[in-house]
Short mmCIF file of C-alpha atoms in Angstrom, two decimals:
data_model
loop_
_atom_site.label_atom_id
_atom_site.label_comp_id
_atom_site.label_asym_id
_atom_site.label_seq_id
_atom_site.Cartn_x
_atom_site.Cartn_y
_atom_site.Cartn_z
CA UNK A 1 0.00 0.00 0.00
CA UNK A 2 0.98 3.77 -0.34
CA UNK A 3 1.23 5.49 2.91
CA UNK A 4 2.84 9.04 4.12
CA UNK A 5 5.91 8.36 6.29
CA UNK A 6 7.98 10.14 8.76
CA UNK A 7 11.22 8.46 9.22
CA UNK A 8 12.83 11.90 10.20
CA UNK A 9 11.81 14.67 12.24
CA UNK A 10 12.40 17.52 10.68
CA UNK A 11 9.13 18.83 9.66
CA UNK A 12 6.41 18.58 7.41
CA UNK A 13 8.73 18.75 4.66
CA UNK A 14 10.32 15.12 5.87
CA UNK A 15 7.03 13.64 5.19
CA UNK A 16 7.54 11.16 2.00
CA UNK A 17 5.25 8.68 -0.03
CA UNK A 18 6.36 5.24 0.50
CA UNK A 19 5.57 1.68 -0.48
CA UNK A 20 4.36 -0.51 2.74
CA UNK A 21 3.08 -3.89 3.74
CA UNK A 22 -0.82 -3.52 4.68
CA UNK A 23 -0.76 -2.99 8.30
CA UNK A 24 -1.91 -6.65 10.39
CA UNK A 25 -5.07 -6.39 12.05
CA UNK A 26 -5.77 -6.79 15.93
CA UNK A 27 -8.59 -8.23 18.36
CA UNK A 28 -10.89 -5.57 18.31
CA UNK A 29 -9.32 -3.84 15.60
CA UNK A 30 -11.29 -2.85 12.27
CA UNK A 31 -9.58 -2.52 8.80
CA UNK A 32 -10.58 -0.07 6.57
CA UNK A 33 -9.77 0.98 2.99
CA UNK A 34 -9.05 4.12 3.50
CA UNK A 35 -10.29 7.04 1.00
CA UNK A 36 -9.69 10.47 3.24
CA UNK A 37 -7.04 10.96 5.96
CA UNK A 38 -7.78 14.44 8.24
CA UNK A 39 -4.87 16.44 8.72
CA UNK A 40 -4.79 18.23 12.06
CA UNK A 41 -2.56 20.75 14.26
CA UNK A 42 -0.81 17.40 16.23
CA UNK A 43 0.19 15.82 12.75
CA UNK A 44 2.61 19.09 12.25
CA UNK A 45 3.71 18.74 15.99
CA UNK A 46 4.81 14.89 15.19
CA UNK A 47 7.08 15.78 12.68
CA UNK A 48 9.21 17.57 14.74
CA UNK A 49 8.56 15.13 17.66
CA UNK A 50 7.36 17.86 19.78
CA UNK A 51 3.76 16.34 20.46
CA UNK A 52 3.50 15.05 23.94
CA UNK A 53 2.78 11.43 22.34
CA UNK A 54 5.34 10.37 19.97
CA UNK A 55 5.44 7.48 17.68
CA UNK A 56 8.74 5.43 16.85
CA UNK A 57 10.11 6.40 13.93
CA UNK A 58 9.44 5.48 11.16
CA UNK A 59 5.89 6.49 11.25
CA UNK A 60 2.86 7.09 8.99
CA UNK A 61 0.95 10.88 9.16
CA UNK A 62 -2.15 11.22 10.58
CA UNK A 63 -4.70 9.64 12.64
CA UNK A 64 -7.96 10.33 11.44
CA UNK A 65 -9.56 8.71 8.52
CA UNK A 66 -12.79 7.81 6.52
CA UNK A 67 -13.50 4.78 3.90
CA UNK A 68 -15.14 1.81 3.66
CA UNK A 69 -14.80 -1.46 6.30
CA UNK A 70 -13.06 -4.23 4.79
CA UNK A 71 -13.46 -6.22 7.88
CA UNK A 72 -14.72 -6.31 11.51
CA UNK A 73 -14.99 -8.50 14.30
CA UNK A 74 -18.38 -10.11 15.05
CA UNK A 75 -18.67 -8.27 17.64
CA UNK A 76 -18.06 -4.95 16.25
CA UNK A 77 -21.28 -2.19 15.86
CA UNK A 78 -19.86 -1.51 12.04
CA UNK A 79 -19.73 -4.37 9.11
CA UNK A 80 -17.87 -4.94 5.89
CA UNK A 81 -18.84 -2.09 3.40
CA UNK A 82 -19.94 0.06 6.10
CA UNK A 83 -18.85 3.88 5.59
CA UNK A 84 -16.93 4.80 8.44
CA UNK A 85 -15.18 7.48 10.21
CA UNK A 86 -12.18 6.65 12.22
CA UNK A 87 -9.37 7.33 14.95
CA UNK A 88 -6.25 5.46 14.48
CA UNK A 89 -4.28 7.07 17.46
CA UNK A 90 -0.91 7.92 17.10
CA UNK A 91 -0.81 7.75 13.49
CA UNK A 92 -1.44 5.40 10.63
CA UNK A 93 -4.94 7.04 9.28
CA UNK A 94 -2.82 8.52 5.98
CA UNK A 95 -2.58 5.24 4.49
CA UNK A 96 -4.65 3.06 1.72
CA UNK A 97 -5.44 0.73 4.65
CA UNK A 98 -5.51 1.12 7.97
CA UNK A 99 -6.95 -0.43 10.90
CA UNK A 100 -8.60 0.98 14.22
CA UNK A 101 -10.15 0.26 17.41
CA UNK A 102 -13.40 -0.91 17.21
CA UNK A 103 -14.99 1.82 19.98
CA UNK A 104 -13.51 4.52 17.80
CA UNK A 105 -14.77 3.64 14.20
CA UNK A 106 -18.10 5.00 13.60
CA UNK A 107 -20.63 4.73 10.16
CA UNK A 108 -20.70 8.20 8.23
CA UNK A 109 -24.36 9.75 7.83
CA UNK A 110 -25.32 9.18 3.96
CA UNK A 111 -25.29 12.76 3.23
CA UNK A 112 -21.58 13.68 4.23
CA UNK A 113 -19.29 12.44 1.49
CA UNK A 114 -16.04 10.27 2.59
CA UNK A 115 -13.71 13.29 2.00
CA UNK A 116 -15.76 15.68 4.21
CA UNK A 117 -15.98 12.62 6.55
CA UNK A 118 -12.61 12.54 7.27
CA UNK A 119 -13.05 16.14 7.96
CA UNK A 120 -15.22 15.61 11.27
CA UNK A 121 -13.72 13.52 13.85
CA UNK A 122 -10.68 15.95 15.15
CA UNK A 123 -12.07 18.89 15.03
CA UNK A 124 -15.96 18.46 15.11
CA UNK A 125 -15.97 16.17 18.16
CA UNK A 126 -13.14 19.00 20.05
CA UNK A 127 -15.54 21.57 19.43
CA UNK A 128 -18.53 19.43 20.67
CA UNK A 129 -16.06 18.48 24.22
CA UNK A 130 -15.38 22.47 24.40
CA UNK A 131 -18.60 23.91 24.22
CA UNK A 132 -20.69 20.88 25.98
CA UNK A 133 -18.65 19.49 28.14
CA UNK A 134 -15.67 21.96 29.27
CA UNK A 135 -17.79 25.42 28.23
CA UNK A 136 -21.12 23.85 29.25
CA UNK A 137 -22.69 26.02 26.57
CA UNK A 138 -26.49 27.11 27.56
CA UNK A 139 -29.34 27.98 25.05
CA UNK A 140 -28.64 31.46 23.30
CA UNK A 141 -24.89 32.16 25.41
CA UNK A 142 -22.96 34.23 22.79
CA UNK A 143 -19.61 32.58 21.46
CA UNK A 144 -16.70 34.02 20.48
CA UNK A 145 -13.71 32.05 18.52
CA UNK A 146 -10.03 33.28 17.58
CA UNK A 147 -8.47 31.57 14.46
CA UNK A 148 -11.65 31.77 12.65
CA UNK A 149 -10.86 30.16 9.40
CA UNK A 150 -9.30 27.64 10.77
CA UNK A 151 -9.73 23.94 11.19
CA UNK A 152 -11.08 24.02 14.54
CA UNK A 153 -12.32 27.69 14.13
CA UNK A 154 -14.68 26.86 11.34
CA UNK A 155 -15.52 23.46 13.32
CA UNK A 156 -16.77 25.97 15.77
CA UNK A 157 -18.91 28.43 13.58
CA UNK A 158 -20.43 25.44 11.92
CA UNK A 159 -21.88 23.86 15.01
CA UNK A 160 -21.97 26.12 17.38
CA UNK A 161 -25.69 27.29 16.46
CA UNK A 162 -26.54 23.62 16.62
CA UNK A 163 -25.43 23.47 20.22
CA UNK A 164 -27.70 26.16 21.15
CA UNK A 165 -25.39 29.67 21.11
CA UNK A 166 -27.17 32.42 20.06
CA UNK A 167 -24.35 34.53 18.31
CA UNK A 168 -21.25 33.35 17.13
CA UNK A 169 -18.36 35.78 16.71
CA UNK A 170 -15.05 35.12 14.42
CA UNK A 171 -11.79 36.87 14.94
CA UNK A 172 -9.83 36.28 11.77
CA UNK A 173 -6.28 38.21 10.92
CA UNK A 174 -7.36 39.45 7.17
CA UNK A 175 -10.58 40.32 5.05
CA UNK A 176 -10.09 36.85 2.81
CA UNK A 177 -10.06 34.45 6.08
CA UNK A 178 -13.35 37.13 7.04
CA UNK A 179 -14.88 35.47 3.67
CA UNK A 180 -14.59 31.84 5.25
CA UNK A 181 -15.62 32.95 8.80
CA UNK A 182 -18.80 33.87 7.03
CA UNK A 183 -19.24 31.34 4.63
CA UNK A 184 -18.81 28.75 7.54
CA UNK A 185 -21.90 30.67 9.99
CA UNK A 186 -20.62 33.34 11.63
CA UNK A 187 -22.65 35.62 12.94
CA UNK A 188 -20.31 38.59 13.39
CA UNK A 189 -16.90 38.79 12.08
CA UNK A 190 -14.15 41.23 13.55
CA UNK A 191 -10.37 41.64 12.07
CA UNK A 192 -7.31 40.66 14.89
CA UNK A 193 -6.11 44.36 14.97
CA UNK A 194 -8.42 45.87 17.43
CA UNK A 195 -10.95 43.01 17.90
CA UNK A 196 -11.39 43.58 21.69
CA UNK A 197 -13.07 47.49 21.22
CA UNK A 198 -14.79 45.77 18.08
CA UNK A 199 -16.65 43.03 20.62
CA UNK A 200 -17.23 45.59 23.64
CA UNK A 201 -18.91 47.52 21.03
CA UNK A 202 -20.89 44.31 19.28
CA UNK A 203 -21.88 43.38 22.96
CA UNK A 204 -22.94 46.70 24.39
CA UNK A 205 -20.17 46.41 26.76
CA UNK A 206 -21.33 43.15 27.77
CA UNK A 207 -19.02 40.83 26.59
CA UNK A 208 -18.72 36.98 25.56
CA UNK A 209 -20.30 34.15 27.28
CA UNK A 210 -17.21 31.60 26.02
CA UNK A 211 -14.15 31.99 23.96
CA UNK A 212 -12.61 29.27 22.40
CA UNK A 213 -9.00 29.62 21.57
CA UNK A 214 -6.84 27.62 19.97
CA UNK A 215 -4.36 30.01 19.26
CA UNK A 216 -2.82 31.10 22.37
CA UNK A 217 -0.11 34.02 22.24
CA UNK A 218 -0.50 37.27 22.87
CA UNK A 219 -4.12 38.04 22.71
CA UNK A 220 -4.86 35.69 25.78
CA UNK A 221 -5.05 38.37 28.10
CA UNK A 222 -7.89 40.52 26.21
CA UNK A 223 -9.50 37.49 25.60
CA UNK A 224 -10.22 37.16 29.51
CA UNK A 225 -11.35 40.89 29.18
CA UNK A 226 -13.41 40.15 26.50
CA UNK A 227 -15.58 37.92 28.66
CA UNK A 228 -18.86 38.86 30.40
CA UNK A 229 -19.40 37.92 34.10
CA UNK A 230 -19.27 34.03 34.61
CA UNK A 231 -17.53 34.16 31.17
CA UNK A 232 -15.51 31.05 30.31
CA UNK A 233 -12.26 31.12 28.04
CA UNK A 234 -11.60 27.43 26.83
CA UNK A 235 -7.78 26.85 26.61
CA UNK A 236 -7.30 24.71 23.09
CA UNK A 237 -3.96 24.99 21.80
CA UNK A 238 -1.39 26.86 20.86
CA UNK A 239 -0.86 27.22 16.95
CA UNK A 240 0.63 31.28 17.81
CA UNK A 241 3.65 29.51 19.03
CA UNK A 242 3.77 30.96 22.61
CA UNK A 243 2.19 29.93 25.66
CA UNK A 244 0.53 32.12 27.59
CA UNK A 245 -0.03 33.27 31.36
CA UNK A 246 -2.86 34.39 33.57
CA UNK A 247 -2.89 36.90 36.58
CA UNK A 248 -5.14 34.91 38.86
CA UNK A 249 -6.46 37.76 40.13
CA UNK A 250 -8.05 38.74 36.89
CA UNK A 251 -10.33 35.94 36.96
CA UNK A 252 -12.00 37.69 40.46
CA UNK A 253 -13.05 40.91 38.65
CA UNK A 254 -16.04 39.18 36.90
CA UNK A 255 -15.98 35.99 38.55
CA UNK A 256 -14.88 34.22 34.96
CA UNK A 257 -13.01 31.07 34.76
CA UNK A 258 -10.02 29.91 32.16
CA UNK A 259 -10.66 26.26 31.77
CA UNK A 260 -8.67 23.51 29.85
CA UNK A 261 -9.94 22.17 26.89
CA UNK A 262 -7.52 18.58 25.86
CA UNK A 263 -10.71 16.57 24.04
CA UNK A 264 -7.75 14.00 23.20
CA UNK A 265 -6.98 13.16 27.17
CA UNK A 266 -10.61 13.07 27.96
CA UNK A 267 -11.22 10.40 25.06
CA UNK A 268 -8.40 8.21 26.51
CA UNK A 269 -9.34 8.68 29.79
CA UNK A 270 -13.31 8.35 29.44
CA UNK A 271 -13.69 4.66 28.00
CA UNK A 272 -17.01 5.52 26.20
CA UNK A 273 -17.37 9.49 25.76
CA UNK A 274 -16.93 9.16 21.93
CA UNK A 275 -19.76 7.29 21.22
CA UNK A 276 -21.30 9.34 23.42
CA UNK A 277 -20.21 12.29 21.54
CA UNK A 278 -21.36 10.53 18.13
CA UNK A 279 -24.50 9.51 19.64
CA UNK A 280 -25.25 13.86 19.49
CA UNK A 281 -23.26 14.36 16.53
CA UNK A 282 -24.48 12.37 14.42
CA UNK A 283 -28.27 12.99 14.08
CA UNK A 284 -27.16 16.62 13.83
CA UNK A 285 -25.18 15.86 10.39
CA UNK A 286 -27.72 13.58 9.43
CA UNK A 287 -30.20 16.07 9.28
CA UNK A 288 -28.27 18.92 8.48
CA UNK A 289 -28.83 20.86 11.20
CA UNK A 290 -24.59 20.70 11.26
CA UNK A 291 -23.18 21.17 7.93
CA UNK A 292 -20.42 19.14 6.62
CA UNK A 293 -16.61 20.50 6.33
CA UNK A 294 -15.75 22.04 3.18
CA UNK A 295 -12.32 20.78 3.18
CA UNK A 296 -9.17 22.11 1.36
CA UNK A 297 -8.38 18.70 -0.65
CA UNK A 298 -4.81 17.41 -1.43
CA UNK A 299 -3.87 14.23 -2.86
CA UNK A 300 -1.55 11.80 -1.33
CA UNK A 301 1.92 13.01 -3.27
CA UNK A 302 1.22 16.23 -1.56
CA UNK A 303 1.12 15.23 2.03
CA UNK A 304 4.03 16.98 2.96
CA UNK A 305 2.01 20.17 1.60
CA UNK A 306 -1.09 19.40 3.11
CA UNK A 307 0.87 19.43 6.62
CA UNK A 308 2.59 22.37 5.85
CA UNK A 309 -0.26 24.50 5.30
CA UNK A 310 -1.04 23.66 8.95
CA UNK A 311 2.30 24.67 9.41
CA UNK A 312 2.82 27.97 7.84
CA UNK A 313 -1.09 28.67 8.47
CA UNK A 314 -1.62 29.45 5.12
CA UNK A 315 -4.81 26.24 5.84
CA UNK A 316 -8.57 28.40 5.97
CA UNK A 317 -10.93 25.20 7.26
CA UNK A 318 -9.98 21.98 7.28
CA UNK A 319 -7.49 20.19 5.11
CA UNK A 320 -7.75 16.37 4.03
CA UNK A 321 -5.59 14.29 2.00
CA UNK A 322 -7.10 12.15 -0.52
CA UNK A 323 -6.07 8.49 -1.33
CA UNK A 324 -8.98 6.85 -3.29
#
């Protein structure tokens, strides 16, 4: 089979197209034909080996993925020619075949092609963890998300109506990523330069029930005054580089909390929560209520490019190689 491999870490750029044996299956482990692999903020981290789970080397890219079962235990709550979504953990989704756990492959609503499918699981399901579980999101709370036409940004403007927010607002750093921010659900859209006075003056002065940040850096600390009393800022990542810090005593002003958001950890250490989380997900893509990702498509000789857009955050939505 074709896969992308990392058998250096130096970067996206290391990643090459390689000739493998299919990888053996496992008790409890499903093997798909893959057709989609999701590319995603850790992928770039794992190149450099600076993820806090890291793979032997060699290694294939990515572990997210969407095709068609080839086979299943008996056992198993998905069947051969089933249309599945996937996690592979640490790695092994950007392959022609691949195999994963059976409690983290899931069958793909009808509607939502393979390549959006592979689209979903990452960044859909963080989202979903942020703004139910860590945010606890109530009916009409207004939402505010930096990195807007990002992966997990437009994850966020996509569903976060679904979820029950009332107004989503996008921070994006230029017009064009504006463009996406809208075309993905925002509700308001405000440039990086300035977007604190722009919000204050959206809200009324009120503020932001939540703001989900993946970014990190130096807007951190406006983000906490950006939020309105019981506010919640959702710690996601870091794609700005730099991690920030909090004076405590800034949460006391308007009794608002910084919470951590690490979806991943809570999967591993909730035996069950994804299906829980598909359980809600699902019916919501289903019926359209969520829309599908729109993602930025890249075949599998340009892996190494698809991770570097991550990289270089040149990437507005998500981005998914193709194999099939």
């Amino acid at each position: 089979m074709r896969a992308a491999q990392v058998s250096k870490l130096d970067g996206p750029e290391a990643i090459q197209v390689v000739d493998l044996p299919e990888p053996a299956s496992y008790p409890g482990g499903v093997v798909i034909d893959v057709h989609a692999a999701g590319v995603a903020f850790p992928d770039v981290l794992m190149t450099r080996g600076l993820y806090q789970m890291k793979p032997e080397l060699p290694f294939v890219v990515g572990s997210e993925a969407a095709g068609i079962v080839r086979e299943a235990p008996a056992e198993a709550h998905v069947r051969p020619g089933d249309r599945v979504v996937a996690l592979t953990l640490l790695g092994n989704a950007m392959a022609e075949v691949a195999v994963a756990p059976a409690q983290m492959v899931f069958r793909l609503p009808d509607n939502v092609s393979l390549a959006a499918g592979a689209g979903i699981v990452f960044n859909d399901l963080t989202v979903h963890f942020c703004l139910r579980n860590r945010g606890r999101l109530a009916e009409g709370e207004t939402v505010l998300v930096h990195g807007a036409a990002g992966g997990i940004g437009t994850s966020t403007l996509r569903m976060a109506a679904a979820l029950g927010a009332g107004r989503v607002i996008a921070v994006v750093s230029t017009e064009a990523k504006a463009e996406v921010a809208r075309a993905n659900g925002a509700t308001d859209v405000v440039l990086a330069d300035g977007w604190l006075a722009a919000v204050k003056e959206l809200t009324g002065g009120r503020g932001v029930d939540i703001v989900l940040d993946p970014v990190g850096g130096d807007r951190f600390t406006d983000s906490i005054r950006s939020l309105a009393s019981a506010g919640r800022l959702l710690v996601v990542g870091f794609t700005a580089g730099e991690i920030p810090t909090v004076k405590v005593n800034r949460l006391l002003l308007k009794n608002v909390e910084v919470v951590g958001a690490a979806w991943g950890e809570w999967v591993m250490s909730h035996p069950g929560y994804l299906a829980e989380q598909w359980a809600e997900v699902e019916p919501l893509l289903a019926s359209g209520k969520i829309a599908p990702p729109d993602p930025a498509l890249y075949p599998l000789d340009k892996a190494a490019d698809a991770v570097a857009a991550l990289d270089n955050r040149t990437a507005t939505g998500k981005v998914v190689v193709t194999l099939r």
